Amino acid sequence: MSQNGHAVVHPNPPGATAMVFGAGVLPAGHWFDVHEHPQHQIAWASRGVLAVEVGDNRWVLPPTRALWIPAGVVHRTGTSDGAAMRGIFLDPVRCPVTFDAPTMLRVSRLLHELFDLLTTHDTAQPRRERAEAVVFDLLEPVEVIPIGAHPPTDPRARQV
């Protein structure tokens, strides 16, 4: 976390592989402004709980779940209680997997470990390529049943 209380994200440098990882600790109550990316994104927290909002839809993501956010989708990401966030950005040209809408993903223990491995800065390119191939094989959508509850409009209730 920076001195002003905002999240600090340390992205890995882009390379010849499909994925670029950003990692940072989000303090309680931190929300990124509404934004979009030219890459696909997998939003995931290795610790804590993230929330992602796309329009009126909201996904709550414990460490066993992640959200695929297609390139160009406007969204907002944050946390109520703090989280160790991983932003996994996927080059659409090099990505063999794609979902055309935000999609909840299952994060198994193996996928968790691969995400952690790929977040490190010293993983050699051949090893990264093999790990990424396994990640793509493990991306498994989870059926989501909407609860139909809309966020409250009163700012005090939204904070809770």
XYZ file of N, CA, C and O in Angstrom:
640
model
N 0.844 -1.159 0.000
C 0.000 0.000 0.000
C 0.896 1.230 0.000
O 1.896 1.270 0.683
N 0.479 2.229 -0.746
C 1.265 3.453 -0.788
C 1.016 4.271 0.469
O 0.132 3.980 1.259
N 1.783 5.337 0.626
C 1.652 6.175 1.814
C 0.299 6.866 1.879
O -0.190 7.182 2.944
N -0.333 7.111 0.733
C -1.629 7.789 0.750
C -2.802 6.820 0.890
O -3.953 7.221 0.765
N -2.515 5.535 1.158
C -3.573 4.576 1.421
C -4.143 3.907 0.190
O -5.078 3.131 0.288
N -3.631 4.199 -0.981
C -4.126 3.581 -2.206
C -3.374 2.293 -2.491
O -2.258 2.084 -2.036
N -4.000 1.445 -3.277
C -3.383 0.170 -3.625
C -2.154 0.402 -4.491
O -2.102 1.339 -5.280
N -1.176 -0.456 -4.319
C 0.013 -0.437 -5.153
C 0.004 -1.724 -5.959
O -0.134 -2.808 -5.410
N 0.094 -1.608 -7.263
C 0.092 -2.776 -8.129
C 1.444 -2.837 -8.819
O 1.908 -1.852 -9.390
N 2.086 -3.997 -8.726
C 3.392 -4.210 -9.340
C 3.232 -5.196 -10.486
O 3.274 -6.403 -10.280
N 3.013 -4.706 -11.710
C 2.819 -5.638 -12.817
C 4.136 -6.258 -13.266
O 5.188 -5.637 -13.169
N 4.058 -7.501 -13.719
C 5.211 -8.115 -14.362
C 5.368 -7.481 -15.735
O 4.380 -7.081 -16.357
N 6.578 -7.378 -16.239
C 6.759 -6.759 -17.556
C 6.150 -7.623 -18.644
O 6.112 -8.846 -18.544
N 5.602 -6.988 -19.700
C 5.054 -7.771 -20.793
C 6.161 -8.563 -21.476
O 7.309 -8.159 -21.480
N 5.806 -9.691 -22.013
C 6.791 -10.529 -22.684
C 6.147 -11.260 -23.829
O 5.127 -10.844 -24.362
N 6.728 -12.367 -24.186
C 6.232 -13.131 -25.317
C 5.130 -14.095 -24.915
O 4.683 -14.894 -25.714
N 4.686 -14.048 -23.668
C 3.633 -14.950 -23.230
C 2.301 -14.208 -23.194
O 2.249 -12.990 -23.365
N 1.224 -14.935 -22.961
C -0.119 -14.371 -23.067
C -0.566 -13.601 -21.843
O -1.490 -12.810 -21.922
N 0.060 -13.839 -20.683
C -0.436 -13.273 -19.433
C 0.553 -12.286 -18.815
O 1.746 -12.528 -18.809
N -0.002 -11.207 -18.275
C 0.759 -10.262 -17.472
C 0.030 -10.154 -16.141
O -1.190 -9.998 -16.111
N 0.761 -10.275 -15.046
C 0.174 -10.282 -13.715
C 0.484 -8.991 -12.982
O 1.602 -8.504 -13.023
N -0.518 -8.468 -12.302
C -0.340 -7.370 -11.371
C -0.744 -7.880 -9.999
O -1.689 -8.657 -9.881
N -0.022 -7.500 -8.970
C -0.331 -7.959 -7.612
C -0.257 -6.767 -6.671
O 0.618 -5.926 -6.804
N -1.189 -6.717 -5.750
C -1.174 -5.644 -4.773
C -2.121 -5.936 -3.637
O -2.991 -6.793 -3.749
N -1.926 -5.234 -2.549
C -2.802 -5.369 -1.390
C -3.752 -4.184 -1.394
O -3.311 -3.026 -1.422
N -5.026 -4.472 -1.390
C -6.042 -3.428 -1.347
C -6.490 -3.235 0.103
O -6.886 -4.200 0.753
N -6.443 -2.028 0.618
C -6.910 -1.795 1.982
C -8.429 -1.886 2.046
O -9.124 -1.757 1.033
N -8.948 -2.094 3.235
C -10.396 -2.161 3.438
C -11.061 -0.908 2.878
O -10.576 0.209 3.058
N -12.139 -1.123 2.145
C -12.899 -0.009 1.599
C -12.367 0.571 0.301
O -12.936 1.519 -0.232
N -11.277 0.005 -0.236
C -10.690 0.555 -1.468
C -11.470 0.073 -2.695
O -11.748 -1.112 -2.844
N -11.782 1.004 -3.585
C -12.411 0.693 -4.866
C -11.672 1.433 -5.965
O -11.388 2.621 -5.825
N -11.355 0.719 -7.039
C -10.816 1.367 -8.222
C -11.971 2.087 -8.906
O -13.106 1.617 -8.879
N -11.681 3.215 -9.544
C -12.707 3.899 -10.320
C -13.164 3.007 -11.473
O -12.452 2.075 -11.879
N -14.313 3.314 -12.029
C -14.830 2.588 -13.189
C -13.802 2.707 -14.310
O -13.276 3.797 -14.576
N -13.483 1.573 -14.938
C -12.463 1.564 -15.988
C -12.664 0.344 -16.895
O -13.538 -0.481 -16.652
N -11.837 0.254 -17.907
C -11.830 -0.897 -18.803
C -10.397 -1.149 -19.249
O -9.529 -0.296 -19.074
N -10.163 -2.336 -19.813
C -8.828 -2.713 -20.267
C -8.903 -3.200 -21.718
O -9.896 -3.800 -22.107
N -7.844 -3.006 -22.497
C -7.815 -3.569 -23.850
C -7.556 -5.079 -23.830
O -7.735 -5.752 -24.837
N -7.129 -5.612 -22.674
C -6.895 -7.045 -22.531
C -8.077 -7.663 -21.762
O -8.796 -6.975 -21.056
N -8.222 -8.989 -21.882
C -9.112 -9.704 -20.980
C -8.464 -9.644 -19.599
O -7.243 -9.548 -19.480
N -9.282 -9.735 -18.556
C -8.748 -9.743 -17.202
C -9.397 -10.865 -16.408
O -10.580 -11.148 -16.570
N -8.587 -11.498 -15.563
C -9.120 -12.385 -14.537
C -8.859 -11.674 -13.219
O -7.710 -11.437 -12.847
N -9.941 -11.281 -12.532
C -9.822 -10.623 -11.226
C -9.894 -11.706 -10.164
O -10.826 -12.518 -10.155
N -8.908 -11.710 -9.250
C -8.824 -12.767 -8.235
C -8.109 -12.235 -7.010
O -7.198 -11.411 -7.119
N -8.514 -12.712 -5.841
C -7.840 -12.375 -4.590
C -7.275 -13.646 -3.980
O -8.013 -14.602 -3.746
N -5.980 -13.662 -3.715
C -5.376 -14.828 -3.070
C -5.733 -14.866 -1.582
O -5.744 -15.933 -0.970
N -6.049 -13.702 -1.007
C -6.532 -13.586 0.370
C -7.592 -12.498 0.398
O -7.486 -11.506 -0.314
N -8.576 -12.669 1.254
C -9.641 -11.681 1.361
C -10.702 -11.919 0.308
O -10.736 -12.967 -0.341
N -11.562 -10.943 0.147
C -12.682 -11.060 -0.782
C -12.728 -9.816 -1.658
O -12.713 -8.693 -1.155
N -12.789 -10.039 -2.970
C -12.960 -8.951 -3.939
C -14.418 -8.885 -4.360
O -15.129 -9.885 -4.294
N -14.808 -7.735 -4.843
C -16.098 -7.593 -5.506
C -15.842 -6.895 -6.831
O -14.958 -6.038 -6.936
N -16.590 -7.296 -7.853
C -16.491 -6.663 -9.162
C -17.900 -6.278 -9.580
O -18.824 -7.091 -9.502
N -18.045 -5.050 -10.026
C -19.322 -4.555 -10.509
C -19.216 -4.254 -11.994
O -18.269 -3.597 -12.439
N -20.195 -4.752 -12.745
C -20.344 -4.454 -14.171
C -21.796 -4.024 -14.338
O -22.707 -4.861 -14.213
N -22.008 -2.745 -14.574
C -23.378 -2.244 -14.632
C -24.081 -2.505 -13.308
O -23.559 -2.191 -12.242
N -25.259 -3.127 -13.362
C -26.014 -3.454 -12.153
C -25.643 -4.815 -11.580
O -26.219 -5.244 -10.585
N -24.710 -5.524 -12.202
C -24.316 -6.853 -11.734
C -23.109 -6.753 -10.801
O -22.213 -5.951 -11.027
N -23.120 -7.621 -9.783
C -22.007 -7.625 -8.822
C -21.637 -9.075 -8.510
O -22.495 -9.888 -8.219
N -20.323 -9.349 -8.575
C -19.798 -10.675 -8.230
C -18.954 -10.527 -6.977
O -18.148 -9.594 -6.861
N -19.112 -11.449 -6.045
C -18.323 -11.484 -4.824
C -17.376 -12.672 -4.954
O -17.811 -13.797 -5.226
N -16.070 -12.411 -4.776
C -15.042 -13.382 -5.120
C -14.135 -13.723 -3.944
O -13.171 -13.013 -3.674
N -14.416 -14.835 -3.247
C -13.454 -15.334 -2.267
C -12.284 -15.972 -3.020
O -12.324 -16.084 -4.260
N -11.225 -16.406 -2.346
C -10.069 -16.974 -3.047
C -10.360 -18.201 -3.911
O -9.563 -18.538 -4.775
N -11.498 -18.845 -3.733
C -11.847 -20.011 -4.555
C -12.584 -19.641 -5.830
O -12.966 -20.523 -6.604
N -12.773 -18.340 -6.064
C -13.471 -17.867 -7.261
C -12.720 -16.693 -7.867
O -12.079 -15.907 -7.176
N -12.832 -16.568 -9.182
C -12.271 -15.428 -9.915
C -13.310 -15.007 -10.941
O -14.270 -15.740 -11.201
N -13.108 -13.854 -11.535
C -14.033 -13.389 -12.563
C -13.268 -13.061 -13.828
O -12.309 -12.296 -13.800
N -13.701 -13.675 -14.926
C -13.203 -13.344 -16.260
C -13.935 -12.083 -16.693
O -15.174 -12.046 -16.693
N -13.183 -11.049 -17.051
C -13.749 -9.801 -17.538
C -13.226 -9.616 -18.966
O -12.024 -9.409 -19.166
N -14.110 -9.735 -19.970
C -13.635 -9.586 -21.350
C -13.054 -8.204 -21.618
O -13.435 -7.217 -20.969
N -12.150 -8.138 -22.563
C -11.560 -6.861 -22.973
C -12.669 -5.873 -23.322
O -13.669 -6.233 -23.939
N -12.476 -4.629 -22.890
C -13.417 -3.571 -23.232
C -14.643 -3.476 -22.343
O -15.453 -2.564 -22.532
N -14.809 -4.371 -21.365
C -15.965 -4.314 -20.476
C -15.683 -3.321 -19.341
O -14.689 -3.454 -18.624
N -16.544 -2.345 -19.198
C -16.397 -1.331 -18.161
C -16.778 -1.972 -16.825
O -17.822 -2.613 -16.703
N -15.907 -1.814 -15.820
C -16.140 -2.443 -14.526
C -15.484 -1.634 -13.416
O -14.719 -0.705 -13.663
N -15.801 -2.049 -12.196
C -15.246 -1.437 -10.991
C -14.919 -2.578 -10.034
O -15.708 -3.509 -9.870
N -13.745 -2.536 -9.426
C -13.286 -3.608 -8.539
C -12.911 -3.010 -7.194
O -12.313 -1.936 -7.137
N -13.243 -3.733 -6.118
C -12.890 -3.242 -4.798
C -13.078 -4.297 -3.737
O -13.336 -5.466 -4.027
N -12.941 -3.870 -2.491
C -13.051 -4.779 -1.361
C -13.588 -4.033 -0.149
O -13.251 -2.867 0.065
N -14.403 -4.713 0.630
C -14.917 -4.112 1.862
C -13.923 -4.246 3.000
O -13.718 -3.315 3.776
N -13.287 -5.430 3.109
C -12.444 -5.735 4.271
C -10.959 -5.849 3.965
O -10.187 -6.229 4.824
N -10.553 -5.563 2.731
C -9.156 -5.699 2.336
C -8.926 -7.019 1.618
O -9.610 -8.005 1.885
N -7.980 -7.036 0.700
C -7.707 -8.246 -0.073
C -6.327 -8.156 -0.721
O -5.837 -7.071 -1.001
N -5.729 -9.325 -0.945
C -4.500 -9.428 -1.745
C -4.960 -9.744 -3.166
O -5.333 -10.873 -3.472
N -4.974 -8.740 -4.008
C -5.544 -8.875 -5.354
C -4.490 -9.272 -6.368
O -3.342 -8.844 -6.284
N -4.919 -10.069 -7.311
C -4.122 -10.370 -8.497
C -4.942 -9.930 -9.700
O -6.093 -10.329 -9.839
N -4.357 -9.100 -10.515
C -4.959 -8.745 -11.797
C -4.210 -9.520 -12.856
O -3.007 -9.358 -13.024
N -4.892 -10.409 -13.525
C -4.273 -11.262 -14.537
C -4.797 -10.763 -15.877
O -5.991 -10.846 -16.148
N -3.905 -10.211 -16.681
C -4.294 -9.601 -17.941
C -3.851 -10.505 -19.082
O -2.694 -10.933 -19.127
N -4.782 -10.778 -19.992
C -4.539 -11.744 -21.062
C -4.656 -11.065 -22.417
O -5.691 -10.458 -22.723
N -3.615 -11.182 -23.201
C -3.582 -10.614 -24.546
C -4.606 -11.351 -25.405
O -4.479 -12.560 -25.619
N -5.643 -10.655 -25.900
C -6.663 -11.343 -26.693
C -6.115 -12.075 -27.919
O -6.643 -13.113 -28.313
N -5.029 -11.563 -28.489
C -4.449 -12.202 -29.678
C -3.780 -13.530 -29.328
O -3.799 -14.473 -30.111
N -3.197 -13.629 -28.130
C -2.453 -14.834 -27.733
C -3.247 -15.754 -26.809
O -2.716 -16.745 -26.327
N -4.498 -15.427 -26.541
C -5.287 -16.155 -25.557
C -6.145 -17.226 -26.243
O -7.043 -16.893 -27.005
N -5.893 -18.509 -25.969
C -6.668 -19.570 -26.619
C -8.059 -19.768 -26.009
O -8.873 -20.490 -26.566
N -8.328 -19.114 -24.895
C -9.612 -19.242 -24.212
C -10.245 -17.868 -24.149
O -9.546 -16.871 -23.942
N -11.534 -17.812 -24.334
C -12.223 -16.539 -24.166
C -13.669 -16.799 -23.790
O -14.241 -17.820 -24.160
N -14.208 -15.897 -23.016
C -15.625 -15.894 -22.683
C -16.129 -14.532 -23.119
O -15.462 -13.522 -22.899
N -17.309 -14.468 -23.739
C -17.769 -13.197 -24.297
C -18.521 -12.316 -23.308
O -18.951 -11.230 -23.660
N -18.655 -12.767 -22.069
C -19.311 -11.992 -21.023
C -18.574 -12.261 -19.707
O -17.856 -13.265 -19.600
N -18.740 -11.396 -18.709
C -18.123 -11.700 -17.416
C -18.541 -13.098 -16.955
O -19.726 -13.446 -17.013
N -17.559 -13.888 -16.532
C -17.791 -15.293 -16.210
C -17.070 -15.659 -14.924
O -15.859 -15.462 -14.810
N -17.822 -16.208 -13.970
C -17.235 -16.680 -12.715
C -16.436 -17.940 -13.006
O -16.890 -18.827 -13.734
N -15.229 -18.019 -12.426
C -14.342 -19.155 -12.622
C -14.035 -19.830 -11.290
O -13.900 -19.157 -10.271
N -13.889 -21.146 -11.322
C -13.464 -21.902 -10.139
C -11.945 -21.791 -10.026
O -11.217 -21.957 -11.000
N -11.439 -21.500 -8.828
C -10.002 -21.439 -8.588
C -9.645 -22.609 -7.670
O -9.836 -22.549 -6.463
N -9.150 -23.671 -8.282
C -8.719 -24.849 -7.527
C -7.397 -24.535 -6.830
O -6.757 -23.514 -7.092
N -6.959 -25.433 -5.961
C -5.662 -25.232 -5.297
C -4.539 -25.181 -6.328
O -3.598 -24.401 -6.195
N -4.627 -26.020 -7.377
C -3.597 -26.016 -8.414
C -3.583 -24.686 -9.158
O -2.512 -24.101 -9.385
N -4.754 -24.183 -9.525
C -4.804 -22.897 -10.232
C -4.281 -21.771 -9.329
O -3.532 -20.901 -9.787
N -4.611 -21.813 -8.047
C -4.100 -20.841 -7.074
C -2.561 -20.841 -7.088
O -1.923 -19.786 -7.174
N -1.977 -22.023 -7.016
C -0.508 -22.135 -7.005
C 0.099 -21.648 -8.321
O 1.146 -20.993 -8.326
N -0.551 -21.944 -9.442
C -0.042 -21.472 -10.735
C -0.117 -19.949 -10.828
O 0.816 -19.305 -11.318
N -1.221 -19.362 -10.349
C -1.306 -17.902 -10.336
C -0.183 -17.316 -9.489
O 0.452 -16.335 -9.878
N 0.072 -17.910 -8.322
C 1.163 -17.420 -7.467
C 2.512 -17.556 -8.165
O 3.343 -16.650 -8.122
N 2.749 -18.698 -8.814
C 4.006 -18.908 -9.557
C 4.166 -17.849 -10.643
O 5.238 -17.252 -10.790
N 3.111 -17.593 -11.395
C 3.193 -16.661 -12.511
C 3.284 -15.213 -12.058
O 3.672 -14.343 -12.836
N 2.968 -14.935 -10.814
C 3.096 -13.576 -10.274
C 4.554 -13.235 -9.964
O 4.929 -12.073 -9.931
N 5.393 -14.249 -9.756
C 6.795 -13.982 -9.439
C 7.518 -13.414 -10.657
O 7.174 -13.711 -11.794
N 8.517 -12.604 -10.406
C 9.233 -11.919 -11.491
C 10.341 -12.767 -12.101
O 10.852 -12.436 -13.155
N 10.726 -13.852 -11.447
C 11.888 -14.595 -11.926
C 11.544 -15.927 -12.600
O 12.399 -16.785 -12.730
N 10.306 -16.084 -13.050
C 9.929 -17.311 -13.749
C 10.409 -17.209 -15.199
O 9.990 -16.305 -15.934
N 11.284 -18.117 -15.609
C 11.850 -18.092 -16.962
C 10.750 -18.317 -18.002
O 9.759 -18.998 -17.744
N 10.947 -17.749 -19.197
C 9.915 -17.788 -20.231
C 9.441 -19.202 -20.574
O 8.231 -19.416 -20.660
N 10.310 -20.190 -20.786
C 9.781 -21.529 -21.105
C 8.885 -22.084 -19.986
O 7.855 -22.686 -20.262
N 9.275 -21.819 -18.736
C 8.466 -22.277 -17.595
C 7.130 -21.522 -17.548
O 6.085 -22.098 -17.269
N 7.167 -20.208 -17.820
C 5.933 -19.411 -17.872
C 4.994 -19.955 -18.933
O 3.793 -20.058 -18.706
N 5.524 -20.239 -20.111
C 4.677 -20.735 -21.204
C 3.998 -22.044 -20.824
O 2.802 -22.235 -21.091
N 4.734 -22.950 -20.182
C 4.131 -24.226 -19.760
C 3.075 -23.993 -18.687
O 1.988 -24.575 -18.731
N 3.376 -23.126 -17.722
C 2.415 -22.841 -16.656
C 1.149 -22.183 -17.215
O 0.030 -22.532 -16.824
N 1.317 -21.246 -18.145
C 0.159 -20.601 -18.762
C -0.706 -21.612 -19.503
O -1.934 -21.554 -19.433
N -0.085 -22.550 -20.203
C -0.852 -23.576 -20.926
C -1.715 -24.378 -19.953
O -2.876 -24.676 -20.246
N -1.159 -24.700 -18.788
C -1.938 -25.434 -17.787
C -3.059 -24.540 -17.240
O -4.191 -24.995 -17.061
N -2.778 -23.264 -17.007
C -3.823 -22.341 -16.543
C -4.990 -22.349 -17.522
O -6.152 -22.480 -17.122
N -4.689 -22.221 -18.811
C -5.767 -22.208 -19.802
C -6.584 -23.500 -19.744
O -7.806 -23.481 -19.875
N -5.923 -24.629 -19.512
C -6.635 -25.907 -19.391
C -7.533 -25.955 -18.162
O -8.522 -26.686 -18.140
N -7.177 -25.203 -17.114
C -7.905 -25.275 -15.846
C -9.012 -24.237 -15.702
O -9.744 -24.268 -14.700
N -9.153 -23.321 -16.642
C -10.197 -22.300 -16.524
C -11.564 -22.963 -16.662
O -11.948 -23.413 -17.731
N -12.275 -23.016 -15.546
C -13.543 -23.735 -15.476
C -14.645 -22.790 -14.995
O -14.618 -22.325 -13.847
N -15.630 -22.496 -15.860
C -16.734 -21.628 -15.430
C -17.548 -22.280 -14.319
O -17.653 -23.502 -14.235
N -18.102 -21.441 -13.480
C -18.978 -21.869 -12.397
C -20.357 -21.303 -12.691
O -20.489 -20.115 -13.010
N -21.367 -22.150 -12.596
C -22.727 -21.666 -12.800
C -23.085 -20.704 -11.677
O -22.854 -20.978 -10.499
N -23.631 -19.570 -12.060
C -24.005 -18.549 -11.095
C -25.517 -18.380 -11.145
O -26.098 -18.252 -12.219
N -26.127 -18.397 -9.984
C -27.567 -18.170 -9.900
C -27.777 -16.771 -9.352
O -27.445 -16.490 -8.194
N -28.295 -15.867 -10.191
C -28.483 -14.483 -9.725
C -29.491 -14.430 -8.580
O -30.481 -15.162 -8.577
N -29.218 -13.551 -7.619
C -30.149 -13.428 -6.508
C -31.164 -12.315 -6.738
O -32.134 -12.213 -6.014
N -30.964 -11.486 -7.745
C -31.944 -10.466 -8.096
C -32.010 -9.284 -7.149
O -32.943 -8.503 -7.214
N -31.064 -9.146 -6.261
C -31.057 -8.005 -5.345
C -30.222 -6.889 -5.948
O -29.101 -7.115 -6.381
N -30.782 -5.722 -6.004
C -30.063 -4.569 -6.532
C -29.350 -3.852 -5.391
O -29.825 -3.839 -4.260
N -28.215 -3.231 -5.677
C -27.510 -2.495 -4.627
C -28.398 -1.370 -4.095
O -29.173 -0.781 -4.853
N -28.269 -1.067 -2.817
C -29.060 0.046 -2.279
C -28.610 1.365 -2.878
O -27.463 1.516 -3.294
N -29.511 2.311 -2.916
C -29.171 3.624 -3.470
C -28.711 4.597 -2.397
O -27.995 5.542 -2.693
N -29.107 4.372 -1.148
C -28.688 5.239 -0.051
C -27.205 5.015 0.223
O -26.777 3.878 0.430
N -26.375 6.074 0.201
C -24.928 5.894 0.408
C -24.581 5.207 1.719
O -23.613 4.457 1.798
N -25.347 5.437 2.776
C -25.076 4.790 4.060
C -25.285 3.280 3.958
O -24.491 2.507 4.481
N -26.326 2.870 3.272
C -26.582 1.429 3.111
C -25.558 0.802 2.182
O -25.132 -0.335 2.396
N -25.145 1.516 1.144
C -24.120 0.985 0.227
C -22.827 0.726 0.964
O -22.119 -0.232 0.681
N -22.476 1.585 1.917
C -21.231 1.409 2.674
C -21.268 0.134 3.486
O -20.274 -0.577 3.595
N -22.401 -0.200 4.055
C -22.532 -1.428 4.847
C -22.398 -2.607 3.936
O -21.741 -3.571 4.190
